[in-house]
Short mmCIF file of N, CA, C and O in Angstrom, two decimals:
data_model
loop_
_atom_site.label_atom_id
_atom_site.label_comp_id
_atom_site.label_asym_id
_atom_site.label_seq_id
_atom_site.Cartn_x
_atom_site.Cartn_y
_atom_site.Cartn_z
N UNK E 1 -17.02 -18.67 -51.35
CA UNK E 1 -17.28 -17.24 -51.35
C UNK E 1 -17.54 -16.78 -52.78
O UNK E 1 -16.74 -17.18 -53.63
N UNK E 2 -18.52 -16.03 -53.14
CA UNK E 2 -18.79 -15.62 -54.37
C UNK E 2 -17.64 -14.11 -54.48
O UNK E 2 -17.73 -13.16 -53.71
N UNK E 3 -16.93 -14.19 -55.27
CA UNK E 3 -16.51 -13.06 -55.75
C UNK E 3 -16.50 -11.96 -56.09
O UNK E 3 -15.56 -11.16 -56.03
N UNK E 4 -17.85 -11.76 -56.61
CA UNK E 4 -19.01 -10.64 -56.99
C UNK E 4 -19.00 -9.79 -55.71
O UNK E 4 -18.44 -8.70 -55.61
N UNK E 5 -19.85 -10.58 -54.51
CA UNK E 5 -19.88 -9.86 -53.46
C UNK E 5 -18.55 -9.82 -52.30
O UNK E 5 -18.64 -9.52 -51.11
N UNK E 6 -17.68 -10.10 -52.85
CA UNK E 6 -16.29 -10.08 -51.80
C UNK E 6 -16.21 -8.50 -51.84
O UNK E 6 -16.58 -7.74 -52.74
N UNK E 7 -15.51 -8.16 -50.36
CA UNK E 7 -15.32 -6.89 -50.53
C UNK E 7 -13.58 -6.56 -50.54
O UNK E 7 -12.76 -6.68 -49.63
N UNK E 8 -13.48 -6.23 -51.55
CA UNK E 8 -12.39 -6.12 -52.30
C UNK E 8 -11.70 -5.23 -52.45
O UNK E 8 -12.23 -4.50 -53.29
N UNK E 9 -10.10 -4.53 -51.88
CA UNK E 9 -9.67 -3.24 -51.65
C UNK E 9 -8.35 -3.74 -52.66
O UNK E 9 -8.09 -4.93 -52.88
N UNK E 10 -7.50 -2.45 -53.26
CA UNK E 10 -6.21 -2.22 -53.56
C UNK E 10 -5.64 -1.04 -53.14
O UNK E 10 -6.34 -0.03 -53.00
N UNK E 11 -4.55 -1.05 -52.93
CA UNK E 11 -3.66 -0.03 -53.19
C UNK E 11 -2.07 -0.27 -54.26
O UNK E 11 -1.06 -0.96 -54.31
N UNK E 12 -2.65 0.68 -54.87
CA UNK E 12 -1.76 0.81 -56.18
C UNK E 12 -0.99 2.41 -56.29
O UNK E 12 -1.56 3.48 -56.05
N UNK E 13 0.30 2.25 -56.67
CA UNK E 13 1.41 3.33 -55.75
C UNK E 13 2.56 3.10 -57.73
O UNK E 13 3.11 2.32 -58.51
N UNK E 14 2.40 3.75 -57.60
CA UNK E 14 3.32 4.47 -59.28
C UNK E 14 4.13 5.82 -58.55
O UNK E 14 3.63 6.85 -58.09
N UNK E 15 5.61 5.40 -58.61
CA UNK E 15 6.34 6.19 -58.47
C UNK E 15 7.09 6.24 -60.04
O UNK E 15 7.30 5.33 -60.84
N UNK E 16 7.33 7.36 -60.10
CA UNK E 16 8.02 7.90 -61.24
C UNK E 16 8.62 9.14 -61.28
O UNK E 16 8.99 9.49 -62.41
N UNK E 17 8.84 10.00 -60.26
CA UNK E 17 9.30 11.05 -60.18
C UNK E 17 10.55 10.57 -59.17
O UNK E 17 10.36 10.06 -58.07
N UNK E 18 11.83 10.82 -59.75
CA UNK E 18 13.05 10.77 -58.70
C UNK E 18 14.02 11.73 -59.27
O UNK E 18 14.07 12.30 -60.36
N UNK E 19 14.78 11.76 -58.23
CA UNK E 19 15.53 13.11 -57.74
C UNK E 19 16.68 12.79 -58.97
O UNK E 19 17.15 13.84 -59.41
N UNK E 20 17.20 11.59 -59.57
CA UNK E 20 18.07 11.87 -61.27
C UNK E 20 17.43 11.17 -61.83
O UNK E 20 17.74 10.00 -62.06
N UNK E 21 16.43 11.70 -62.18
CA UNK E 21 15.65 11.33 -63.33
C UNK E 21 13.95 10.62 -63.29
O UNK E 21 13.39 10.02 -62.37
N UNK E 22 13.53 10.91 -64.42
CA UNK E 22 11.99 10.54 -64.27
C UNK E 22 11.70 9.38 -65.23
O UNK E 22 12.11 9.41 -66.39
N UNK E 23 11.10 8.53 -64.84
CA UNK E 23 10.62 7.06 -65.46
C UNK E 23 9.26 7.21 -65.95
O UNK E 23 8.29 7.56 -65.27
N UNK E 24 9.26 6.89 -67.23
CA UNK E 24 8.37 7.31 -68.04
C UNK E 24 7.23 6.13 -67.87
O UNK E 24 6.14 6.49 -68.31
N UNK E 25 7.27 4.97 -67.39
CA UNK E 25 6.02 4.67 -67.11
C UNK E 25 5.09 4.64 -65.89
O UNK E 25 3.93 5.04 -65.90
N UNK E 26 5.66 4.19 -64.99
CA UNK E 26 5.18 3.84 -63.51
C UNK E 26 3.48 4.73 -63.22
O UNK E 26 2.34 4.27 -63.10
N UNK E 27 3.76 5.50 -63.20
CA UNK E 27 2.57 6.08 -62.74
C UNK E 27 1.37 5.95 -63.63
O UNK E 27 0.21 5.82 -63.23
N UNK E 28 1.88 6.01 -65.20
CA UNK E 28 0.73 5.48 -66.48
C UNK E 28 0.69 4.42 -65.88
O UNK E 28 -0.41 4.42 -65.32
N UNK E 29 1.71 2.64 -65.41
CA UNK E 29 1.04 1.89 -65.30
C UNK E 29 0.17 1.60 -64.31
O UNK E 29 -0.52 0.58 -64.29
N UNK E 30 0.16 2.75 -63.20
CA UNK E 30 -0.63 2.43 -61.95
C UNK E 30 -2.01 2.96 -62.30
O UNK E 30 -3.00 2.47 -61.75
N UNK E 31 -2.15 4.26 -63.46
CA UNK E 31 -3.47 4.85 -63.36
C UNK E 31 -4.33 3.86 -64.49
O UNK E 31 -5.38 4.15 -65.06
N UNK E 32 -3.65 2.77 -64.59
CA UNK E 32 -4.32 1.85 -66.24
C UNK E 32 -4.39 0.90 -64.98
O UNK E 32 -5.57 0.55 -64.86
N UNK E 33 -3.55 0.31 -63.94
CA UNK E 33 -4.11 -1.13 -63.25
C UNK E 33 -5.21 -0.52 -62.23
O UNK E 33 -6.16 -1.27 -62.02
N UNK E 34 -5.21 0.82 -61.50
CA UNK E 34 -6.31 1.40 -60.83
C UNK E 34 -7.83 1.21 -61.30
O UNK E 34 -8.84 0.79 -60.74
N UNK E 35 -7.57 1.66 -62.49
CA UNK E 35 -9.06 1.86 -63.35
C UNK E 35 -9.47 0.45 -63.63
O UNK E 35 -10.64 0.18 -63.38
N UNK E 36 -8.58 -0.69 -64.21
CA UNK E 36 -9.35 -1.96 -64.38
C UNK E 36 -9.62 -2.77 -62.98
O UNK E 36 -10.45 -3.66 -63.13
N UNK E 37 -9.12 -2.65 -61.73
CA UNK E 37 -9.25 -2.47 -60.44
C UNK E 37 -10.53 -2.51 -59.98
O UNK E 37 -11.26 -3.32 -59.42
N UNK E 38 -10.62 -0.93 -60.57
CA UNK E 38 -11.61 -0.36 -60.17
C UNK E 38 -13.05 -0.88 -61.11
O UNK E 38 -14.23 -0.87 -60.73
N UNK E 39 -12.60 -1.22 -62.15
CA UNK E 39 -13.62 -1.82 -63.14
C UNK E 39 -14.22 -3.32 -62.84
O UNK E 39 -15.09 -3.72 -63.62
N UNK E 40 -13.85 -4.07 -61.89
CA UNK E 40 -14.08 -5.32 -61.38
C UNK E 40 -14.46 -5.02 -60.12
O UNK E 40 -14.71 -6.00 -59.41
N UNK E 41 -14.58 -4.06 -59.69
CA UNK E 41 -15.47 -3.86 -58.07
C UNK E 41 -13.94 -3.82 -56.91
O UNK E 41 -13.86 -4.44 -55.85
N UNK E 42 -12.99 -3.02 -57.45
CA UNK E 42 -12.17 -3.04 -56.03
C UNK E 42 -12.69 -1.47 -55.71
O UNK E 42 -13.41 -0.71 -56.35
N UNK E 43 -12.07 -1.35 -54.59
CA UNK E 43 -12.17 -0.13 -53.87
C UNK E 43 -10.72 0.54 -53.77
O UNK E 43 -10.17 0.25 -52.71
N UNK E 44 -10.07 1.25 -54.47
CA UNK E 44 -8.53 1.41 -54.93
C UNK E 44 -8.00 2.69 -54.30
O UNK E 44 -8.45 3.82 -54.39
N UNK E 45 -6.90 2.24 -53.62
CA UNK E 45 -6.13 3.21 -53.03
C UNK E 45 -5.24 3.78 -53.89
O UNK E 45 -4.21 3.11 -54.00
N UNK E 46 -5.27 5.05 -54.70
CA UNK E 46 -4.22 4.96 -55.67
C UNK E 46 -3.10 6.11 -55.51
O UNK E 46 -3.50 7.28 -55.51
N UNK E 47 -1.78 5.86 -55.38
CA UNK E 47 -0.85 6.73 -54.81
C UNK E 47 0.27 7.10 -56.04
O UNK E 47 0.83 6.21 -56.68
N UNK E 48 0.47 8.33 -56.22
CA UNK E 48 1.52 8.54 -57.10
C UNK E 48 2.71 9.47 -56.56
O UNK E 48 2.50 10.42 -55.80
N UNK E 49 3.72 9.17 -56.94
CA UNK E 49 5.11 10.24 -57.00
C UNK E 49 5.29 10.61 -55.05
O UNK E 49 5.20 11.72 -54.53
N UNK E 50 5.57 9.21 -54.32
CA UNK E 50 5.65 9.15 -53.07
C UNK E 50 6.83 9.83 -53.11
O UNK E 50 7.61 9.67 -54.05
N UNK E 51 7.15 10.81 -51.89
CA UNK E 51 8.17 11.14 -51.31
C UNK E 51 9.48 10.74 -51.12
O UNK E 51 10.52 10.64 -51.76
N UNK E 52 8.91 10.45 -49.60
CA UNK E 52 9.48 9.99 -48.80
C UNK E 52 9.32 8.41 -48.14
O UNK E 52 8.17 8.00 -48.27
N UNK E 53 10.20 7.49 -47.48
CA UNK E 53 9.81 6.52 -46.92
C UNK E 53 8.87 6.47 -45.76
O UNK E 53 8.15 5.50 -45.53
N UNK E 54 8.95 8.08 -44.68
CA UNK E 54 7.98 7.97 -44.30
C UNK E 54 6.74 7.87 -44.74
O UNK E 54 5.93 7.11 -44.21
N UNK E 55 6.48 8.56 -45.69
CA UNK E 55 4.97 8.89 -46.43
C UNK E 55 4.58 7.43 -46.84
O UNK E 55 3.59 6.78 -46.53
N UNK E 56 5.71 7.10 -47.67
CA UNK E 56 5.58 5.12 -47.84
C UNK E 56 4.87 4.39 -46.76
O UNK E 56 4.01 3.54 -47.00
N UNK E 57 5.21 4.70 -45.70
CA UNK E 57 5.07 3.21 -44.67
C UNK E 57 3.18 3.85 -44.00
O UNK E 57 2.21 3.17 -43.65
N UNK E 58 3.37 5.64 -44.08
CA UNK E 58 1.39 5.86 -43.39
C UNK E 58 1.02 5.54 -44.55
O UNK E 58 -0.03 5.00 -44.21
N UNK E 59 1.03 5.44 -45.65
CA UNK E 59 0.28 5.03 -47.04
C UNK E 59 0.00 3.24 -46.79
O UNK E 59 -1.11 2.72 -46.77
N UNK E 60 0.95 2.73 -46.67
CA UNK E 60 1.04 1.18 -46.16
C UNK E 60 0.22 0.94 -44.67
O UNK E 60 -0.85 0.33 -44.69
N UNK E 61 0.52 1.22 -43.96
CA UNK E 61 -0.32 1.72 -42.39
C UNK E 61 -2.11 1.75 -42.56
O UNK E 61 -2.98 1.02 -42.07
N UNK E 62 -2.17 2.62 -43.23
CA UNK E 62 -3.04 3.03 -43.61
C UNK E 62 -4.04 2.10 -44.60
O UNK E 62 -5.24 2.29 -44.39
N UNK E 63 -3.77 1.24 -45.53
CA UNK E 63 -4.03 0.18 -46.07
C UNK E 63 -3.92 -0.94 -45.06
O UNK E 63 -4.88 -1.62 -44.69
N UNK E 64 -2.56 -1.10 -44.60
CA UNK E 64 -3.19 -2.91 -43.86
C UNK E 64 -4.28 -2.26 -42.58
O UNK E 64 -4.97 -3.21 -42.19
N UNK E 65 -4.64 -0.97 -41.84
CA UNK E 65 -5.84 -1.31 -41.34
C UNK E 65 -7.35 -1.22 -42.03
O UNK E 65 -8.35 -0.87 -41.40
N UNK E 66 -7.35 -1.55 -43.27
CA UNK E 66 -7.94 -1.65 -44.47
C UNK E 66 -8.77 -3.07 -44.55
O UNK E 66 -9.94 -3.37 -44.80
N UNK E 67 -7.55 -3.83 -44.20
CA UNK E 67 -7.46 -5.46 -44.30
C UNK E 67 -8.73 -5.89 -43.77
O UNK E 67 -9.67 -6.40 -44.38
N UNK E 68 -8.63 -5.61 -42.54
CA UNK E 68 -9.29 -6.18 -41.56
C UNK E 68 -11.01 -5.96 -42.04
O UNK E 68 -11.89 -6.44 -41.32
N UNK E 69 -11.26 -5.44 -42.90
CA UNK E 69 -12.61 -5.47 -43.29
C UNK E 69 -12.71 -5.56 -44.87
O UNK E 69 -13.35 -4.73 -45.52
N UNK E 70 -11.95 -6.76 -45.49
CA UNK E 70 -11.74 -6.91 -46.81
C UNK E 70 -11.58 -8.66 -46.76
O UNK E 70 -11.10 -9.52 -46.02
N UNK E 71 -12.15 -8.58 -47.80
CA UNK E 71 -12.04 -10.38 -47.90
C UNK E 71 -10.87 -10.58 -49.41
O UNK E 71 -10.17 -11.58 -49.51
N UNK E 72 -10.85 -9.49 -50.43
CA UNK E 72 -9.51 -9.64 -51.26
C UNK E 72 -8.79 -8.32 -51.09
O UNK E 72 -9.38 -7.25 -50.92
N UNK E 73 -7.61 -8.46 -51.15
CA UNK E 73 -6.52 -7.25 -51.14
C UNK E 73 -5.27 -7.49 -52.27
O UNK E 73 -4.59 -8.51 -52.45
N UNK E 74 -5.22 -6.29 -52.91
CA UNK E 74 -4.09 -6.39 -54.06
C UNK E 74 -3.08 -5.26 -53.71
O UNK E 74 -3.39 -4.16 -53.26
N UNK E 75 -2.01 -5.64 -53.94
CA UNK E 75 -1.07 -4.27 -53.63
C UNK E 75 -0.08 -4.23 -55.61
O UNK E 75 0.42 -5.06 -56.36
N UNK E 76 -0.24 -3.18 -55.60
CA UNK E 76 0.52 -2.90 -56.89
C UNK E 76 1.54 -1.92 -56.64
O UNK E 76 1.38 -0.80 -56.16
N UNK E 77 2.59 -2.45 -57.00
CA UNK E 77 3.78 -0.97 -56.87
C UNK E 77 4.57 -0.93 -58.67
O UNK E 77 4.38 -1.84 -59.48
N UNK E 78 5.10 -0.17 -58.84
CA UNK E 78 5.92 0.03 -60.12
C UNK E 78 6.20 1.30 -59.56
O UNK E 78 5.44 2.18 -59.18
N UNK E 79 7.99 1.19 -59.60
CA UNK E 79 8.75 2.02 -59.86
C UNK E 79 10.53 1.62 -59.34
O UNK E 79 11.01 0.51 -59.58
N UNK E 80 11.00 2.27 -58.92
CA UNK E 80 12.20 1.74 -58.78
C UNK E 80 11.91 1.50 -57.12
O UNK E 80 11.15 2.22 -56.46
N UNK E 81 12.88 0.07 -56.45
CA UNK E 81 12.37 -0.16 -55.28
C UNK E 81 13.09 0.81 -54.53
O UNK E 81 12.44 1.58 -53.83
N UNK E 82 14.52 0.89 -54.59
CA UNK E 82 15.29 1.55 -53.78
C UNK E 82 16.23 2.94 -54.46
O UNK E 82 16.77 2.55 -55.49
N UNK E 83 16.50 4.10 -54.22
CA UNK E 83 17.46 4.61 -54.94
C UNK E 83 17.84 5.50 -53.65
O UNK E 83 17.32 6.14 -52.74
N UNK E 84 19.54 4.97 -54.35
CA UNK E 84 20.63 5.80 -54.01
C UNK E 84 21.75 6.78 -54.35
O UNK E 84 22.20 6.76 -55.50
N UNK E 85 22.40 7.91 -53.19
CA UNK E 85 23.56 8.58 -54.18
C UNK E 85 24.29 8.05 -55.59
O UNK E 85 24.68 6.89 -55.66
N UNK E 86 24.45 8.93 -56.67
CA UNK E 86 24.70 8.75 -58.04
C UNK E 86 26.22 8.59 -57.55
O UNK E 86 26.68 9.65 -57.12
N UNK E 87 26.95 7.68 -57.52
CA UNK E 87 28.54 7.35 -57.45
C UNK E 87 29.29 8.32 -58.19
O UNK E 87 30.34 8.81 -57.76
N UNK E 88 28.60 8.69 -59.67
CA UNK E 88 29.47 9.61 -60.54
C UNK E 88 28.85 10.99 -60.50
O UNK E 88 28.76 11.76 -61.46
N UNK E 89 28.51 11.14 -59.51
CA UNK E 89 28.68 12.56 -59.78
C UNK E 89 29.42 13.15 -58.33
O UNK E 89 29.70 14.34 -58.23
#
């Protein structure tokens, strides 16, 4: 398969906004891996400052029926995987 013409999707998801506190890169690093992504011929799903887990999984949903008419797929995430109640407060 030539590469050139593969048809080639991402979705790239930068969370950085949470409820104690905000992470100063995640979303810079998703809008810098989007654009070079996008600079090699992907077709880029690019998601920032997700919610909720629902919103997570139609964003995901929504990409793997993506698949099915893609010959490469990249998934990029940065941010924290899971967060929970702060113990000390």
């Amino acid at each position: 398969m030539d590469v050139t013409l593969a048809k080639k999707i991402a979705l790239v998801i930068g969370n950085s906004a949470y409820s104690e506190g905000r992470l100063a890169n995640p979303t810079n690093d998703a809008d810098l891996i989007a654009s070079t992504l996008g600079d090699v011929g992907f077709k880029v799903m690019l998601r920032k400052d997700i919610k909720t887990a629902y919103k997570m999984k139609e964003i995901i949903n929504v990409f793997t029926k993506k698949l099915k008419k893609s010959d490469i797929a990249v998934v990029y995430y940065a941010g924290h995987g899971v967060q929970y109640f702060n113990i000390l407060s």
